[in-house]
């Protein structure tokens, strides 16, 4: 005979068993994360810190191994597709290099759209929801986004005005940068990071448009002499996870990983600012000279590149609303 006490005891036992079973079903995930940046790069250091915290808080049930320096064989422009197709569960995706698949990802490379990281934070308030949509339709989820610091022109020659830039072959990371530097008279060539140093060494290019951080990664002082703080564009790394891999985690694991990412992201932004200052000092220690860009030269560059804002918004209609909202908040 089943008494109320027997039923209650039995139900409690079943409930406990079910709870244990649910815990047993919690995934044990072992994920490789692809990045093209070397171990010493601050983005890679961020990823390693994130992986360590996830391992700690999950008790090792979610283990992320950061594969730096492109060791998994993926180039930067291939990362969005690689995560989408499940070729790698996580990757540190450089947004501006994905414009061939997702043009919206180039929004930060509109020339002079943001003049500081504080302004970039405001822009992200409006564009991040669109980034999330891009990730979702490419079968992935963004865990965190961290910008590169200010951008520089790293050159072999010393110039005083825009005319001095004419016909200089310069490496750029994306199509928008090609358009921008072509309009000021340079000869830009789109080259992934992994092929940049060989291009410098062979003389295929005589300059690089990138951050001081990448300048240190590439030991630019071995090839180039001058650094110009033009701060012409921005770009960000997005740590994304394949949605099939993500859904294999339990709800508790998902909440934990997403919570760690959200908590650590502001510190990663601070690391970007510090990396810029430290890297610029290292370039100078290596023998490179930081050349102040004159007001007249900056005015000229801005005037020549100004039409690219409207051209981008016309080419990428999804960017119009968030960019206009950002500009309105900036009173521009």
PDB file of C-alpha atoms in Angstrom, residues 111-305:
ATOM      1  CA  UNK A 111      37.207  57.150 -41.113  1.00  0.00           C
ATOM      2  CA  UNK A 112      37.230  59.367 -38.030  1.00  0.00           C
ATOM      3  CA  UNK A 113      33.813  58.190 -36.847  1.00  0.00           C
ATOM      4  CA  UNK A 114      35.214  57.996 -33.305  1.00  0.00           C
ATOM      5  CA  UNK A 115      38.023  60.115 -31.920  1.00  0.00           C
ATOM      6  CA  UNK A 116      38.534  58.259 -28.632  1.00  0.00           C
ATOM      7  CA  UNK A 117      37.749  55.036 -26.818  1.00  0.00           C
ATOM      8  CA  UNK A 118      35.087  56.870 -24.829  1.00  0.00           C
ATOM      9  CA  UNK A 119      33.342  57.744 -28.096  1.00  0.00           C
ATOM     10  CA  UNK A 120      33.774  54.152 -29.249  1.00  0.00           C
ATOM     11  CA  UNK A 121      31.921  52.980 -26.131  1.00  0.00           C
ATOM     12  CA  UNK A 122      28.990  55.173 -27.154  1.00  0.00           C
ATOM     13  CA  UNK A 123      29.099  53.776 -30.694  1.00  0.00           C
ATOM     14  CA  UNK A 124      29.067  50.229 -29.319  1.00  0.00           C
ATOM     15  CA  UNK A 125      25.882  51.032 -27.409  1.00  0.00           C
ATOM     16  CA  UNK A 126      24.175  51.354 -30.786  1.00  0.00           C
ATOM     17  CA  UNK A 127      26.045  48.843 -32.947  1.00  0.00           C
ATOM     18  CA  UNK A 128      26.492  45.954 -30.538  1.00  0.00           C
ATOM     19  CA  UNK A 129      22.897  44.742 -30.946  1.00  0.00           C
ATOM     20  CA  UNK A 130      23.585  44.569 -34.685  1.00  0.00           C
ATOM     21  CA  UNK A 131      26.818  42.677 -34.061  1.00  0.00           C
ATOM     22  CA  UNK A 132      24.784  40.192 -32.008  1.00  0.00           C
ATOM     23  CA  UNK A 133      22.391  39.706 -34.931  1.00  0.00           C
ATOM     24  CA  UNK A 134      25.300  39.137 -37.306  1.00  0.00           C
ATOM     25  CA  UNK A 135      26.747  36.534 -34.960  1.00  0.00           C
ATOM     26  CA  UNK A 136      23.409  34.752 -34.544  1.00  0.00           C
ATOM     27  CA  UNK A 137      22.801  34.382 -38.261  1.00  0.00           C
ATOM     28  CA  UNK A 138      26.321  33.005 -38.550  1.00  0.00           C
ATOM     29  CA  UNK A 139      25.584  30.294 -35.960  1.00  0.00           C
ATOM     30  CA  UNK A 140      27.541  31.875 -33.125  1.00  0.00           C
ATOM     31  CA  UNK A 141      27.264  33.944 -29.977  1.00  0.00           C
ATOM     32  CA  UNK A 142      29.470  36.849 -28.916  1.00  0.00           C
ATOM     33  CA  UNK A 143      30.976  36.353 -25.467  1.00  0.00           C
ATOM     34  CA  UNK A 144      32.880  39.635 -25.277  1.00  0.00           C
ATOM     35  CA  UNK A 145      34.131  42.447 -27.513  1.00  0.00           C
ATOM     36  CA  UNK A 146      37.392  44.336 -26.957  1.00  0.00           C
ATOM     37  CA  UNK A 147      38.671  47.138 -29.214  1.00  0.00           C
ATOM     38  CA  UNK A 148      42.126  47.622 -30.553  1.00  0.00           C
ATOM     39  CA  UNK A 149      43.654  50.892 -29.360  1.00  0.00           C
ATOM     40  CA  UNK A 150      44.283  53.908 -31.538  1.00  0.00           C
ATOM     41  CA  UNK A 151      45.561  53.336 -35.078  1.00  0.00           C
ATOM     42  CA  UNK A 152      48.803  54.594 -36.599  1.00  0.00           C
ATOM     43  CA  UNK A 153      50.533  54.774 -39.948  1.00  0.00           C
ATOM     44  CA  UNK A 154      53.909  53.025 -39.608  1.00  0.00           C
ATOM     45  CA  UNK A 155      56.166  54.098 -42.490  1.00  0.00           C
ATOM     46  CA  UNK A 156      59.709  53.943 -43.823  1.00  0.00           C
ATOM     47  CA  UNK A 157      59.731  57.590 -44.847  1.00  0.00           C
ATOM     48  CA  UNK A 158      59.170  60.865 -43.041  1.00  0.00           C
ATOM     49  CA  UNK A 159      56.410  63.040 -44.492  1.00  0.00           C
ATOM     50  CA  UNK A 160      55.061  66.481 -43.639  1.00  0.00           C
ATOM     51  CA  UNK A 161      51.847  66.546 -45.666  1.00  0.00           C
ATOM     52  CA  UNK A 162      49.423  64.403 -47.629  1.00  0.00           C
ATOM     53  CA  UNK A 163      51.482  64.794 -50.817  1.00  0.00           C
ATOM     54  CA  UNK A 164      54.285  62.929 -49.066  1.00  0.00           C
ATOM     55  CA  UNK A 165      52.039  59.872 -48.719  1.00  0.00           C
ATOM     56  CA  UNK A 166      51.501  59.484 -52.462  1.00  0.00           C
ATOM     57  CA  UNK A 167      52.097  56.027 -53.912  1.00  0.00           C
ATOM     58  CA  UNK A 168      53.470  54.539 -50.676  1.00  0.00           C
ATOM     59  CA  UNK A 169      52.585  50.837 -50.656  1.00  0.00           C
ATOM     60  CA  UNK A 170      50.960  50.196 -47.306  1.00  0.00           C
ATOM     61  CA  UNK A 171      49.438  47.089 -45.749  1.00  0.00           C
ATOM     62  CA  UNK A 172      45.838  47.457 -44.541  1.00  0.00           C
ATOM     63  CA  UNK A 173      43.575  44.891 -42.838  1.00  0.00           C
ATOM     64  CA  UNK A 174      40.255  45.476 -44.608  1.00  0.00           C
ATOM     65  CA  UNK A 175      38.456  46.861 -47.656  1.00  0.00           C
ATOM     66  CA  UNK A 176      37.327  50.079 -45.957  1.00  0.00           C
ATOM     67  CA  UNK A 177      40.947  50.910 -45.143  1.00  0.00           C
ATOM     68  CA  UNK A 178      41.824  50.279 -48.793  1.00  0.00           C
ATOM     69  CA  UNK A 179      39.250  52.864 -49.836  1.00  0.00           C
ATOM     70  CA  UNK A 180      40.346  55.353 -47.204  1.00  0.00           C
ATOM     71  CA  UNK A 181      44.079  55.320 -47.899  1.00  0.00           C
ATOM     72  CA  UNK A 182      43.605  55.144 -51.660  1.00  0.00           C
ATOM     73  CA  UNK A 183      41.686  58.410 -51.569  1.00  0.00           C
ATOM     74  CA  UNK A 184      44.591  60.145 -49.821  1.00  0.00           C
ATOM     75  CA  UNK A 185      46.932  58.936 -52.562  1.00  0.00           C
ATOM     76  CA  UNK A 186      48.572  55.899 -50.997  1.00  0.00           C
ATOM     77  CA  UNK A 187      48.772  52.443 -52.594  1.00  0.00           C
ATOM     78  CA  UNK A 188      47.043  50.197 -50.008  1.00  0.00           C
ATOM     79  CA  UNK A 189      47.244  46.422 -50.171  1.00  0.00           C
ATOM     80  CA  UNK A 190      44.893  44.235 -48.111  1.00  0.00           C
ATOM     81  CA  UNK A 191      47.021  41.615 -46.331  1.00  0.00           C
ATOM     82  CA  UNK A 192      46.126  39.341 -43.363  1.00  0.00           C
ATOM     83  CA  UNK A 193      48.303  39.771 -40.287  1.00  0.00           C
ATOM     84  CA  UNK A 194      50.071  36.444 -40.774  1.00  0.00           C
ATOM     85  CA  UNK A 195      51.437  37.640 -44.129  1.00  0.00           C
ATOM     86  CA  UNK A 196      52.357  41.173 -43.056  1.00  0.00           C
ATOM     87  CA  UNK A 197      55.882  40.613 -41.773  1.00  0.00           C
ATOM     88  CA  UNK A 198      56.946  38.636 -44.868  1.00  0.00           C
ATOM     89  CA  UNK A 199      55.540  41.495 -46.992  1.00  0.00           C
ATOM     90  CA  UNK A 200      57.654  43.996 -45.040  1.00  0.00           C
ATOM     91  CA  UNK A 201      60.733  41.813 -45.180  1.00  0.00           C
ATOM     92  CA  UNK A 202      60.443  41.342 -48.951  1.00  0.00           C
ATOM     93  CA  UNK A 203      59.773  45.025 -49.608  1.00  0.00           C
ATOM     94  CA  UNK A 204      56.310  44.293 -51.006  1.00  0.00           C
ATOM     95  CA  UNK A 205      55.010  47.074 -48.746  1.00  0.00           C
ATOM     96  CA  UNK A 206      56.743  50.107 -47.220  1.00  0.00           C
ATOM     97  CA  UNK A 207      54.267  50.748 -44.430  1.00  0.00           C
ATOM     98  CA  UNK A 208      51.510  49.290 -42.269  1.00  0.00           C
ATOM     99  CA  UNK A 209      48.249  50.755 -41.039  1.00  0.00           C
ATOM    100  CA  UNK A 210      47.665  49.213 -37.612  1.00  0.00           C
ATOM    101  CA  UNK A 211      48.017  49.742 -33.870  1.00  0.00           C
ATOM    102  CA  UNK A 212      51.241  50.199 -31.932  1.00  0.00           C
ATOM    103  CA  UNK A 213      50.449  46.851 -30.288  1.00  0.00           C
ATOM    104  CA  UNK A 214      50.704  45.068 -33.628  1.00  0.00           C
ATOM    105  CA  UNK A 215      53.797  47.120 -34.346  1.00  0.00           C
ATOM    106  CA  UNK A 216      55.438  45.527 -31.319  1.00  0.00           C
ATOM    107  CA  UNK A 217      54.138  42.083 -32.269  1.00  0.00           C
ATOM    108  CA  UNK A 218      55.805  42.493 -35.663  1.00  0.00           C
ATOM    109  CA  UNK A 219      58.979  44.215 -34.397  1.00  0.00           C
ATOM    110  CA  UNK A 220      58.370  47.003 -36.884  1.00  0.00           C
ATOM    111  CA  UNK A 221      61.596  48.742 -35.864  1.00  0.00           C
ATOM    112  CA  UNK A 222      63.401  46.124 -37.942  1.00  0.00           C
ATOM    113  CA  UNK A 223      61.680  47.396 -41.107  1.00  0.00           C
ATOM    114  CA  UNK A 224      60.205  50.863 -40.524  1.00  0.00           C
ATOM    115  CA  UNK A 225      61.334  54.169 -39.032  1.00  0.00           C
ATOM    116  CA  UNK A 226      58.357  56.448 -38.360  1.00  0.00           C
ATOM    117  CA  UNK A 227      55.012  56.296 -36.539  1.00  0.00           C
ATOM    118  CA  UNK A 228      52.184  58.736 -37.343  1.00  0.00           C
ATOM    119  CA  UNK A 229      49.336  58.960 -34.759  1.00  0.00           C
ATOM    120  CA  UNK A 230      46.503  59.551 -37.215  1.00  0.00           C
ATOM    121  CA  UNK A 231      43.884  57.578 -35.220  1.00  0.00           C
ATOM    122  CA  UNK A 232      41.913  57.212 -38.422  1.00  0.00           C
ATOM    123  CA  UNK A 233      39.813  54.110 -37.735  1.00  0.00           C
ATOM    124  CA  UNK A 234      38.888  51.614 -35.012  1.00  0.00           C
ATOM    125  CA  UNK A 235      38.341  47.881 -34.928  1.00  0.00           C
ATOM    126  CA  UNK A 236      37.476  45.272 -32.325  1.00  0.00           C
ATOM    127  CA  UNK A 237      38.121  41.644 -31.530  1.00  0.00           C
ATOM    128  CA  UNK A 238      35.013  39.589 -30.768  1.00  0.00           C
ATOM    129  CA  UNK A 239      35.339  36.312 -28.907  1.00  0.00           C
ATOM    130  CA  UNK A 240      32.588  34.161 -30.409  1.00  0.00           C
ATOM    131  CA  UNK A 241      31.438  30.626 -29.722  1.00  0.00           C
ATOM    132  CA  UNK A 242      29.719  28.251 -32.132  1.00  0.00           C
ATOM    133  CA  UNK A 243      26.026  27.986 -31.201  1.00  0.00           C
ATOM    134  CA  UNK A 244      25.974  24.197 -31.428  1.00  0.00           C
ATOM    135  CA  UNK A 245      28.870  24.034 -28.970  1.00  0.00           C
ATOM    136  CA  UNK A 246      27.167  26.641 -26.791  1.00  0.00           C
ATOM    137  CA  UNK A 247      23.866  24.769 -26.700  1.00  0.00           C
ATOM    138  CA  UNK A 248      25.667  21.608 -25.613  1.00  0.00           C
ATOM    139  CA  UNK A 249      26.389  23.317 -22.282  1.00  0.00           C
ATOM    140  CA  UNK A 250      23.875  23.195 -19.465  1.00  0.00           C
ATOM    141  CA  UNK A 251      21.886  26.332 -18.682  1.00  0.00           C
ATOM    142  CA  UNK A 252      23.967  26.860 -15.539  1.00  0.00           C
ATOM    143  CA  UNK A 253      27.196  26.571 -17.503  1.00  0.00           C
ATOM    144  CA  UNK A 254      25.960  29.038 -20.113  1.00  0.00           C
ATOM    145  CA  UNK A 255      24.998  31.527 -17.417  1.00  0.00           C
ATOM    146  CA  UNK A 256      28.385  31.121 -15.750  1.00  0.00           C
ATOM    147  CA  UNK A 257      30.440  31.591 -18.940  1.00  0.00           C
ATOM    148  CA  UNK A 258      28.377  34.571 -20.129  1.00  0.00           C
ATOM    149  CA  UNK A 259      28.592  36.146 -16.671  1.00  0.00           C
ATOM    150  CA  UNK A 260      32.378  35.811 -16.564  1.00  0.00           C
ATOM    151  CA  UNK A 261      32.656  37.400 -20.022  1.00  0.00           C
ATOM    152  CA  UNK A 262      30.457  40.355 -19.033  1.00  0.00           C
ATOM    153  CA  UNK A 263      32.343  40.906 -15.788  1.00  0.00           C
ATOM    154  CA  UNK A 264      35.805  40.765 -17.371  1.00  0.00           C
ATOM    155  CA  UNK A 265      35.091  42.816 -20.513  1.00  0.00           C
ATOM    156  CA  UNK A 266      35.533  46.308 -18.939  1.00  0.00           C
ATOM    157  CA  UNK A 267      38.945  45.274 -17.623  1.00  0.00           C
ATOM    158  CA  UNK A 268      39.886  44.047 -21.082  1.00  0.00           C
ATOM    159  CA  UNK A 269      39.042  47.506 -22.491  1.00  0.00           C
ATOM    160  CA  UNK A 270      41.355  49.039 -19.884  1.00  0.00           C
ATOM    161  CA  UNK A 271      44.063  46.607 -20.974  1.00  0.00           C
ATOM    162  CA  UNK A 272      43.697  47.977 -24.505  1.00  0.00           C
ATOM    163  CA  UNK A 273      44.475  51.522 -23.382  1.00  0.00           C
ATOM    164  CA  UNK A 274      47.480  50.363 -21.372  1.00  0.00           C
ATOM    165  CA  UNK A 275      48.747  48.223 -24.250  1.00  0.00           C
ATOM    166  CA  UNK A 276      48.704  51.268 -26.531  1.00  0.00           C
ATOM    167  CA  UNK A 277      50.873  53.364 -24.212  1.00  0.00           C
ATOM    168  CA  UNK A 278      53.258  50.498 -23.457  1.00  0.00           C
ATOM    169  CA  UNK A 279      53.590  49.537 -27.122  1.00  0.00           C
ATOM    170  CA  UNK A 280      54.234  53.060 -28.323  1.00  0.00           C
ATOM    171  CA  UNK A 281      57.058  53.311 -25.792  1.00  0.00           C
ATOM    172  CA  UNK A 282      58.458  49.986 -27.011  1.00  0.00           C
ATOM    173  CA  UNK A 283      58.430  51.176 -30.634  1.00  0.00           C
ATOM    174  CA  UNK A 284      60.396  54.242 -29.577  1.00  0.00           C
ATOM    175  CA  UNK A 285      62.827  52.083 -27.626  1.00  0.00           C
ATOM    176  CA  UNK A 286      63.310  50.056 -30.809  1.00  0.00           C
ATOM    177  CA  UNK A 287      64.387  53.201 -32.619  1.00  0.00           C
ATOM    178  CA  UNK A 288      61.170  54.400 -34.271  1.00  0.00           C
ATOM    179  CA  UNK A 289      60.268  58.089 -34.175  1.00  0.00           C
ATOM    180  CA  UNK A 290      56.748  59.250 -33.388  1.00  0.00           C
ATOM    181  CA  UNK A 291      56.021  62.086 -35.818  1.00  0.00           C
ATOM    182  CA  UNK A 292      53.251  64.539 -34.802  1.00  0.00           C
ATOM    183  CA  UNK A 293      50.713  64.971 -37.593  1.00  0.00           C
ATOM    184  CA  UNK A 294      50.188  68.654 -38.369  1.00  0.00           C
ATOM    185  CA  UNK A 295      46.746  70.213 -38.124  1.00  0.00           C
ATOM    186  CA  UNK A 296      46.827  71.014 -41.825  1.00  0.00           C
ATOM    187  CA  UNK A 297      47.670  67.422 -42.736  1.00  0.00           C
ATOM    188  CA  UNK A 298      44.887  66.027 -40.538  1.00  0.00           C
ATOM    189  CA  UNK A 299      42.397  68.521 -41.978  1.00  0.00           C
ATOM    190  CA  UNK A 300      43.371  67.424 -45.470  1.00  0.00           C
ATOM    191  CA  UNK A 301      43.032  63.712 -44.647  1.00  0.00           C
ATOM    192  CA  UNK A 302      39.660  64.255 -42.979  1.00  0.00           C
ATOM    193  CA  UNK A 303      38.360  66.277 -45.917  1.00  0.00           C
ATOM    194  CA  UNK A 304      39.418  63.666 -48.464  1.00  0.00           C
ATOM    195  CA  UNK A 305      37.889  60.790 -46.494  1.00  0.00           C
TER     196      UNK A 305
END
